[in-house]
XYZ file of C-alpha atoms in Angstrom:
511
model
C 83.050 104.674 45.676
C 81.443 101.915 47.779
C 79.896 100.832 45.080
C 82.861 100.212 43.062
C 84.447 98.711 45.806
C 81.663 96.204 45.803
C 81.994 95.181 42.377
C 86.230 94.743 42.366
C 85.448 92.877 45.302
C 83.060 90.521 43.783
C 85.181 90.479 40.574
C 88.153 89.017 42.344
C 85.641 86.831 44.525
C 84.085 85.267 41.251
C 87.577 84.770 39.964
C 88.546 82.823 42.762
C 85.726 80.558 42.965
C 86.263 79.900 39.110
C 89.456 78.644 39.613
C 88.440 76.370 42.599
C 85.453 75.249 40.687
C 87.954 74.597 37.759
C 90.335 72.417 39.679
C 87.247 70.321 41.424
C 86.035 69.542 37.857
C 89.511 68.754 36.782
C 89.713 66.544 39.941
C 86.715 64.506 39.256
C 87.495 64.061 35.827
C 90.921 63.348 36.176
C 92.264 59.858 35.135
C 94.813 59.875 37.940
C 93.431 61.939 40.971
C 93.596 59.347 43.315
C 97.057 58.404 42.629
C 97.888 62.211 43.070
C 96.132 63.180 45.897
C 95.991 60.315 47.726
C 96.969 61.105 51.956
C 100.730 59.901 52.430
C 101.367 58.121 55.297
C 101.138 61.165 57.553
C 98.140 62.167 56.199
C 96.618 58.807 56.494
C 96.983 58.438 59.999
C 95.106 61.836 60.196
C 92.425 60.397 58.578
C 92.708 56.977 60.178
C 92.640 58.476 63.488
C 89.651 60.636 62.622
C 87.542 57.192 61.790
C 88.796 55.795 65.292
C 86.932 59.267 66.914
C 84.109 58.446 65.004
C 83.797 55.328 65.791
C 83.791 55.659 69.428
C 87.308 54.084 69.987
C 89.422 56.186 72.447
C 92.884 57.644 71.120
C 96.042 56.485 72.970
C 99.061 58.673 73.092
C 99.789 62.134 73.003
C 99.909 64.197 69.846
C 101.714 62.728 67.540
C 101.631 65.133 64.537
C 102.001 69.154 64.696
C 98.778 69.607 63.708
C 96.856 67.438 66.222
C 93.123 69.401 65.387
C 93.030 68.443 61.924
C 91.956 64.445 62.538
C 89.085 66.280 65.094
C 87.927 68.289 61.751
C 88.413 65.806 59.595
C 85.923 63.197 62.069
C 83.558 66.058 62.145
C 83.528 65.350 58.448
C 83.023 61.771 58.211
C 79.753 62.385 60.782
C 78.249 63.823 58.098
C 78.107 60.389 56.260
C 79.846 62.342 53.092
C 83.509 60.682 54.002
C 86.323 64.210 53.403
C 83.850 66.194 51.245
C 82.243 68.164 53.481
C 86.304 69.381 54.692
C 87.084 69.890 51.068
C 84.234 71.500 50.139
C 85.557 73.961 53.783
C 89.091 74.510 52.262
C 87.978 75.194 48.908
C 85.307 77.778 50.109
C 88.293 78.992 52.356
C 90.807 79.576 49.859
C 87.978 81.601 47.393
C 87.741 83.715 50.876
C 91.300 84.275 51.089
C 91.539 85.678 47.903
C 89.110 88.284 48.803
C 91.292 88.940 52.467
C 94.351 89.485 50.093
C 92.546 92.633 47.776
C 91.449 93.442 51.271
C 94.587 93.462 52.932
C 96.586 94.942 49.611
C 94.474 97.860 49.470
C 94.753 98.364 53.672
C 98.706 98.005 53.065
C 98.548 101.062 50.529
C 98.665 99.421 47.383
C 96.754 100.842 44.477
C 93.500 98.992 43.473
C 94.466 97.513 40.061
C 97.592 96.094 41.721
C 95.293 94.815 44.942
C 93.204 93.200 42.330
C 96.417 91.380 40.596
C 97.594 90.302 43.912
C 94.018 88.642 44.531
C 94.536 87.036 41.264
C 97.793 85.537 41.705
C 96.638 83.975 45.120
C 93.912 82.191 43.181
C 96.360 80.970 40.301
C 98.653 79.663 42.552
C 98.996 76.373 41.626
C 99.755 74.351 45.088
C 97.434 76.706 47.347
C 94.524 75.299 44.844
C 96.228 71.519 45.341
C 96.282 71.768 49.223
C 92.497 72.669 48.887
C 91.568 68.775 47.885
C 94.350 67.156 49.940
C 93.638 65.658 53.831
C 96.453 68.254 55.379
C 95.679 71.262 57.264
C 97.215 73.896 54.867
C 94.511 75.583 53.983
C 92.753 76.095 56.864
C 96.097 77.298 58.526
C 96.056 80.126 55.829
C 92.442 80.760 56.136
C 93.340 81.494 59.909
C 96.603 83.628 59.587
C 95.279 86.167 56.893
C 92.020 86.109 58.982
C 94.442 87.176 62.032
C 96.252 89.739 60.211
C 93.103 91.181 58.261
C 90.439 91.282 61.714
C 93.919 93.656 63.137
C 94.814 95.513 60.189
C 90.630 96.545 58.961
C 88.148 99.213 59.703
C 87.033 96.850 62.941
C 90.221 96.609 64.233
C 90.729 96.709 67.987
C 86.655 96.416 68.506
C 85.417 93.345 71.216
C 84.643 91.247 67.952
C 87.727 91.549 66.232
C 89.232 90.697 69.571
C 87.501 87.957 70.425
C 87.880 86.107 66.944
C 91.480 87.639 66.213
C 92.360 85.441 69.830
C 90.005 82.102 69.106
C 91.893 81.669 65.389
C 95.446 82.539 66.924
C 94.736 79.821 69.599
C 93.408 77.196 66.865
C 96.537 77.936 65.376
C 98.295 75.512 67.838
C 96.765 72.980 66.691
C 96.616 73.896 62.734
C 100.118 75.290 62.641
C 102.214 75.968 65.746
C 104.741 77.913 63.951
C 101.925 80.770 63.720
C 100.655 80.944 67.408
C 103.410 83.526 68.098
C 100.521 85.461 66.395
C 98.112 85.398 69.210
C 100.133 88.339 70.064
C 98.813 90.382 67.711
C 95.176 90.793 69.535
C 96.851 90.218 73.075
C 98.728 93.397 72.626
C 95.834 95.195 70.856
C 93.446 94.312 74.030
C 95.982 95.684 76.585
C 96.251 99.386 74.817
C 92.825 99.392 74.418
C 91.339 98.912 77.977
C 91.206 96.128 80.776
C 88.079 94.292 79.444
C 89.450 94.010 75.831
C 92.448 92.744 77.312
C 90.964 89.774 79.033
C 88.669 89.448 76.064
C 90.875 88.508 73.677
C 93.298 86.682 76.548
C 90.321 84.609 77.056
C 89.829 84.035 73.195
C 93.033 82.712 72.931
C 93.550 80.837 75.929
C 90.521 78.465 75.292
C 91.654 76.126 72.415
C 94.677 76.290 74.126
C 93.078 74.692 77.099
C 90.586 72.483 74.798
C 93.801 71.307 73.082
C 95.698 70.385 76.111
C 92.724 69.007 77.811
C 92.377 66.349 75.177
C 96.187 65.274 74.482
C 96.023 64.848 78.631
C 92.890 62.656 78.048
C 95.080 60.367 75.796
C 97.515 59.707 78.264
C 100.302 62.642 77.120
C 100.910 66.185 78.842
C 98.906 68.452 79.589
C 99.862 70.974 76.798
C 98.141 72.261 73.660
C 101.240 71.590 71.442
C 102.846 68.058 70.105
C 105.933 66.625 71.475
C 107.810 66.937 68.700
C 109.827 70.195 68.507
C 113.132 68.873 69.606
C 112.190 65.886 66.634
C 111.868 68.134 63.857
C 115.169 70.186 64.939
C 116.771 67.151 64.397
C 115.744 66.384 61.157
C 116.663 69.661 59.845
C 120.137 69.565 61.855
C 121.991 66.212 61.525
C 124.539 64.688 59.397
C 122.658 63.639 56.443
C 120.355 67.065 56.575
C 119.985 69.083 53.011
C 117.004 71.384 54.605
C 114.720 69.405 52.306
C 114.305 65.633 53.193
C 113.460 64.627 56.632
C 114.897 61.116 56.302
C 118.223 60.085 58.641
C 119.315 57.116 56.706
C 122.666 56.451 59.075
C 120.612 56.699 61.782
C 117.994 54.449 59.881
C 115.105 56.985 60.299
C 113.530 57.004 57.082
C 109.739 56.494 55.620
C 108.665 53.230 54.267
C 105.387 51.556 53.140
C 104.395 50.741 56.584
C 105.499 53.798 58.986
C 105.809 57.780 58.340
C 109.318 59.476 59.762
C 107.623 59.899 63.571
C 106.839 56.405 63.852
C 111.021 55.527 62.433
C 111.934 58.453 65.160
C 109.775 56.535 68.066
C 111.749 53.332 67.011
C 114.631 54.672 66.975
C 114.626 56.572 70.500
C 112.995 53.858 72.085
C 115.721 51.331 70.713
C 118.023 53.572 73.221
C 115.991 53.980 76.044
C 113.587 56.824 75.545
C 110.325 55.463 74.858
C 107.969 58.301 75.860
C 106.908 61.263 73.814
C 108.495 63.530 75.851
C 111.639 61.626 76.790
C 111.885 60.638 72.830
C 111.292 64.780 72.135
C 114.095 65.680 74.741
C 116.464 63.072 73.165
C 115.969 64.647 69.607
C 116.447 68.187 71.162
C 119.828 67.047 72.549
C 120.622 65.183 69.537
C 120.312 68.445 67.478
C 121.855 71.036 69.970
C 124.572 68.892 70.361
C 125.527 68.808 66.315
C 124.927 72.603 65.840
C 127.430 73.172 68.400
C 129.911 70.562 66.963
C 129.129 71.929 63.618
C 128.595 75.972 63.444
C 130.136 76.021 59.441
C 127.599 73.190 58.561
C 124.707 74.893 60.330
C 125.342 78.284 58.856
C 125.383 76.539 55.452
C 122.163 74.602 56.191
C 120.482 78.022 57.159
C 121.704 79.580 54.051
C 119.807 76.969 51.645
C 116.557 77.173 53.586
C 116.773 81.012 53.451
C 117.194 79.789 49.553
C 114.618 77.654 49.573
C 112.059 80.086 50.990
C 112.454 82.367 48.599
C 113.223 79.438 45.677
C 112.109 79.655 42.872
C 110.384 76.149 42.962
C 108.319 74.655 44.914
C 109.311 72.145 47.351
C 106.839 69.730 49.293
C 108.263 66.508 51.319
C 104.830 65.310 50.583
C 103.654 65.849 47.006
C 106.601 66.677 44.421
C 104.997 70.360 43.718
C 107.675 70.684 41.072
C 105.219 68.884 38.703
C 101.931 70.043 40.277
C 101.110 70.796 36.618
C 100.814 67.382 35.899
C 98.161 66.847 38.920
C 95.767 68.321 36.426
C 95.614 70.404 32.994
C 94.200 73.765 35.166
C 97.314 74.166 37.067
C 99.523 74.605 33.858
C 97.495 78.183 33.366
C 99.153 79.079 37.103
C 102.310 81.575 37.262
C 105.365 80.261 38.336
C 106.516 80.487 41.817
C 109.800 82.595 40.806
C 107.185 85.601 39.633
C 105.518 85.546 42.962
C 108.773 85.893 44.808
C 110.250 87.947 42.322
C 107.229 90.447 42.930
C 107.459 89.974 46.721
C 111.391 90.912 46.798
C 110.887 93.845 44.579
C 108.397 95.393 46.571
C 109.190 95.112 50.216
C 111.956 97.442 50.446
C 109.302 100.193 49.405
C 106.710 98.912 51.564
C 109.282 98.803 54.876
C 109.959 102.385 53.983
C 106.026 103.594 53.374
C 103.820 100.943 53.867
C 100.983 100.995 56.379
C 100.752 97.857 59.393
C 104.412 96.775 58.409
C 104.978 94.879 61.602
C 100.724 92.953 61.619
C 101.720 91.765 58.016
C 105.334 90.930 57.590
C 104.789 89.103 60.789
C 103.718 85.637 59.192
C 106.310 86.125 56.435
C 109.164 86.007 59.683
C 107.364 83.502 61.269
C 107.604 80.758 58.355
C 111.008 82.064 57.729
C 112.512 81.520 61.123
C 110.508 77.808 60.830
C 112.199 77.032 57.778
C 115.714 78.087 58.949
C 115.695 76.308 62.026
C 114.077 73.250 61.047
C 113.200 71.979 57.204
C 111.795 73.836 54.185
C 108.620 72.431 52.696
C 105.493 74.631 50.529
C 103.170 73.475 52.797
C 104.615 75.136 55.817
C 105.324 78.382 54.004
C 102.080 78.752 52.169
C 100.061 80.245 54.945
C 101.946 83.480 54.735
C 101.746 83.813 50.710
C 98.647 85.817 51.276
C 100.187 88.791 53.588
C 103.157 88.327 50.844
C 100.658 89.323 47.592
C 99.494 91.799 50.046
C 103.179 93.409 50.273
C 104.166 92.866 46.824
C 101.175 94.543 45.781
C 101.304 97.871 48.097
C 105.411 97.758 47.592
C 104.999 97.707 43.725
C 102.030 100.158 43.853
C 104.427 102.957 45.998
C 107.430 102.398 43.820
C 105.331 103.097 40.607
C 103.871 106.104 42.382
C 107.707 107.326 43.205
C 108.521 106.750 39.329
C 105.558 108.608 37.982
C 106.430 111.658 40.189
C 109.821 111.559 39.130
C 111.666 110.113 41.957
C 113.182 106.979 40.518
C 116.197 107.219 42.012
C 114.382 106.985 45.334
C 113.354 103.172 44.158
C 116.875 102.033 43.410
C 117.706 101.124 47.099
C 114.556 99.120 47.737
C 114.664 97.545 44.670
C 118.432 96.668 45.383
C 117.474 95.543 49.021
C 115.501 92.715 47.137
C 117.706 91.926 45.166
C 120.272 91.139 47.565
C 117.026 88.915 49.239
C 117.304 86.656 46.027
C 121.257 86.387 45.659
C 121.036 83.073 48.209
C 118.164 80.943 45.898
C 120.599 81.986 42.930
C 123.309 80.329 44.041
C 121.237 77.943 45.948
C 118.491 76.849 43.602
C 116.089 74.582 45.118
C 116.851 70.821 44.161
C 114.481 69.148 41.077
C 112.989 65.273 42.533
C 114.606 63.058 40.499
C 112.807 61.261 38.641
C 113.699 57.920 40.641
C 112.017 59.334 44.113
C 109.344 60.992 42.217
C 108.068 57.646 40.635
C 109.066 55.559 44.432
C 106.599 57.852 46.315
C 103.502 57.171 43.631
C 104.333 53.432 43.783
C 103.964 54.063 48.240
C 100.553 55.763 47.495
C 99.278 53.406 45.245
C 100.417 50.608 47.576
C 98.383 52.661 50.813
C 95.486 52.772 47.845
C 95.746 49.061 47.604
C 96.350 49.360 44.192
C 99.076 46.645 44.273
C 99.632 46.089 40.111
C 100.382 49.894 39.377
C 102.465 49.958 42.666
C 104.745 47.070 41.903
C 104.469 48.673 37.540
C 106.070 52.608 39.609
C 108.473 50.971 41.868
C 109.772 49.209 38.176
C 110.028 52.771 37.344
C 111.504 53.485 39.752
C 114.087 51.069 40.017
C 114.895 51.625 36.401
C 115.183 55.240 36.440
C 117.683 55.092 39.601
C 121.336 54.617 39.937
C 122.609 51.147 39.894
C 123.077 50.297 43.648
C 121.683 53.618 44.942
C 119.307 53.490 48.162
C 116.095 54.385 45.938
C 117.345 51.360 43.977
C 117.985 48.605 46.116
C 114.317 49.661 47.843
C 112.428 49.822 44.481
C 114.011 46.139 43.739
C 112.914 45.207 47.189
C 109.470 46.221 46.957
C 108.888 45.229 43.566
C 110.058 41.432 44.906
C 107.851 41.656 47.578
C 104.840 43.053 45.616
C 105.087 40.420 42.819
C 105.405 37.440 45.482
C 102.142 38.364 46.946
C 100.754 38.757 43.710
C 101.762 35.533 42.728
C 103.774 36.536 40.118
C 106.810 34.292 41.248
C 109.128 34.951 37.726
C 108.656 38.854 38.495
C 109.833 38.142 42.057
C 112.501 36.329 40.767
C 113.887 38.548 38.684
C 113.745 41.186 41.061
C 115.760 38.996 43.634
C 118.192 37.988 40.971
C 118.968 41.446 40.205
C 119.724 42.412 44.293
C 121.689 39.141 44.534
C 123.885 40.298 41.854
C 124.902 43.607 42.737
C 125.009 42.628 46.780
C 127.673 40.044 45.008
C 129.770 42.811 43.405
């Protein structure tokens, strides 16, 4: 039995680093990979301030990002004189990894092992967790820690000094990977304290040092002495305000929006500081007001807001902010073998209400599931927040599915109607809620602002024509695409393009 366990293990294992090694060779050969993957403006200033470590040059400012230990990996990285390889070739071999921690986890969960194999499978055909794998954003290293967590306290090691110890390190890193998730570290807190005194301070010392590493450096930069960024009451803001849709973080009537030459946190900063709050933390507090004060004004709106990002969780699209993951198939030929998202939530709904009822560890692996909910509810949905609880979701979906076929083989079917209904009744809100499709205006405007940051200045002013031609006469995305195509022309030299551009914004500021 071992020995069979050995080979499904290295089956799904080998499946998982074909698909990886797939989607590298379809990266390197692809005529547009750059233009797809390139860092958007957040992402650049993860990698810009990883050259400044590098470099020797001393980082001003607290954290500005929720992420702040990514830029720390990513100059690790660039040491190696190999530029971001040697961090992609990390989240690749981390996401081959995680598809062995999901048969791992399925099978510990109670599901059967063909359907522990299938969820292994679907983690490795899932189109965006293979994207995030080549992309300079923490996502796959966040999910590399969380089904780490949940596997270390759900396996046959569970609860020893070892587990412990690495259960607490990874739930600390998690504060700086994905703060969300470090509601986690409880997970091998509590496990220490029923075990015995020296386990307990074990894995509270486990977790407590990046904590303390974390805060130690955003002190050293001038901000507080705390492990997380100062950005909590921001991001409640953006998902809570008059112009929210629980998708886009822009605040165009308060004029916080992204541009060519600053991400939404720098348009926040100008924006606070503009009335008075020009710290981090005063800026943060602001924001926090800012938000508390419009739920309270607005409890119909917010209840309606909360209802589309419960949609939008379990959508039946993806949804990035970042990369329009609604056409991740046309990042490169491999994705278009991947399943749909709809399947993997369809499979997830239908088999939780069995697994709540039967399955084994309920509360260790639904907890990342609540955990991204709750952080899509409150503040704004986006794939790459949600991914790094897909894994304990396969998990479920595969040991929910496996009971309910075991209660319909021994003649019990009726006993499957109620979970089945329960997840049902999950779905009902992305139904009537379906997660919105980019048009086709934005989609082309946020190419031409990564081929711009690529400094590929003719096929940024040729997308922002695109743009402007597949938008609605006098619409926002319009007037900007005109704006930057005028601009981009003039420094070309192209003075007629310019013209025309300017002609055209003249006109309709005339009507």
């Amino acid at each position: 039995m071992r020995k069979g366990f050995d080979r499904t293990a290295a089956l799904v294992t080998g499946f998982a680093l074909l698909t990886r090694a797939a989607h590298l060779a379809g990266y390197l050969a692809g005529k547009h990979s750059a233009l797809y993957y390139w860092p958007v403006l957040a992402a650049e200033r993860y990698r810009t301030e990883a050259a400044g470590l590098v470099s020797g040059l001393k980082v001003q400012g607290g954290f500005a990002f929720a992420d702040p230990a990514y830029p720390y990996i990513l100059a690790l990285s660039i040491l190696t004189g190999a530029g971001a390889w040697p961090v992609f070739a990390l989240q690749l071999a981390s996401s081959v990894a995680i598809a062995w921690m999901v048969f791992r986890l399925a099978l510990t969960a109670g599901s059967s092992r063909i359907a522990a194999v299938v969820a292994s499978l679907a983690w490795s055909l899932y189109a965006p967790a293979s994207f995030y794998d080549l992309t300079m954003l923490s996502v796959t290293l966040s999910t590399l820690a969380v089904t780490s967590i949940v596997l270390l306290a759900t396996g046959p090691g569970a609860g020893s000094t070892g587990a412990l110890a690495t259960s607490g390190m990874l739930s600390g890193m998690l504060a700086g990977l994905r703060p969300q998730m470090l509601p986690l570290a409880l997970i091998p807190l509590r496990s220490g304290l029923r075990r015995s005194s020296v386990a307990a301070v074990v894995s509270a010392g486990a977790v407590a040092i990046p904590l303390l590493l974390l805060s130690w450096q955003q002190n050293a930069r001038g901000g507080p002495f705390s492990p997380l960024a100062s950005s909590t009451g921001l991001n409640l803001y953006l998902g809570n305000n008059p112009d929210a849709d629980g998708f886009s973080p822009a605040v165009p009537s308060a004029g916080i929006s992204e541009d060519l030459r600053r991400d939404i946190h720098e348009a926040a900063r100008e924006f606070a500081a503009a009335r008075g709050f020009r710290t981090p933390g005063e800026a943060d507090r602001f924001f926090l007001s800012l938000a508390l004060d419009y739920i309270s004004a607005h409890p119909g709106r917010t209840a309606h807001l909360m209802l589309v990002k419960w949609a939008a969780f379990f959508g039946f699209r993806p949804f990035d902010s970042y990369y329009e993951m609604g056409r991740v198939n046309r990042f490169s030929p491999v994705f278009n073998l991947g399943p749909p998202r709809w399947l993997y939530i369809c499979m997830f709904a239908a088999g939780l209400g069995a697994f709540l009822l039967e399955g084994r560890h309920r509360v260790v692996l639904l907890a990342p599931v609540v955990l991204s909910l709750l952080a899509d509810i409150l503040f704004l949905h986006t794939e790459r927040y949600t991914l790094p609880a897909l894994p304990a979701m396969c998990a479920v979906a595969a040991a929910g599915l496996s009971m309910t076929t075991r209660a319909v083989l021994a003649g019990k079917a009726r006993r499957s109607a109620l979970p089945l209904a329960f997840g049902a009744i999950l779905l009902l809100p992305s139904i009537l809620f379906p997660v919105p499709r980019i048009p086709d205006c934005l989609y082309y405007q946020s190419l031409a602002v990564r081929a711009y940051q690529m400094g590929e200045y003719d096929l940024s002013l040729e997308l922002f024509e695109r743009s402007a031609a597949a938008s609605p006469l006098g619409s926002t995305v319009w007037v900007l695409s005109h704006y930057e195509a005028a601009r981009i022309a003039s420094a070309l030299g192209d003075a007629d393009r310019a013209h025309q551009h300017e002609i055209i914004l003249e006109s309709n500021r005339s009507q």
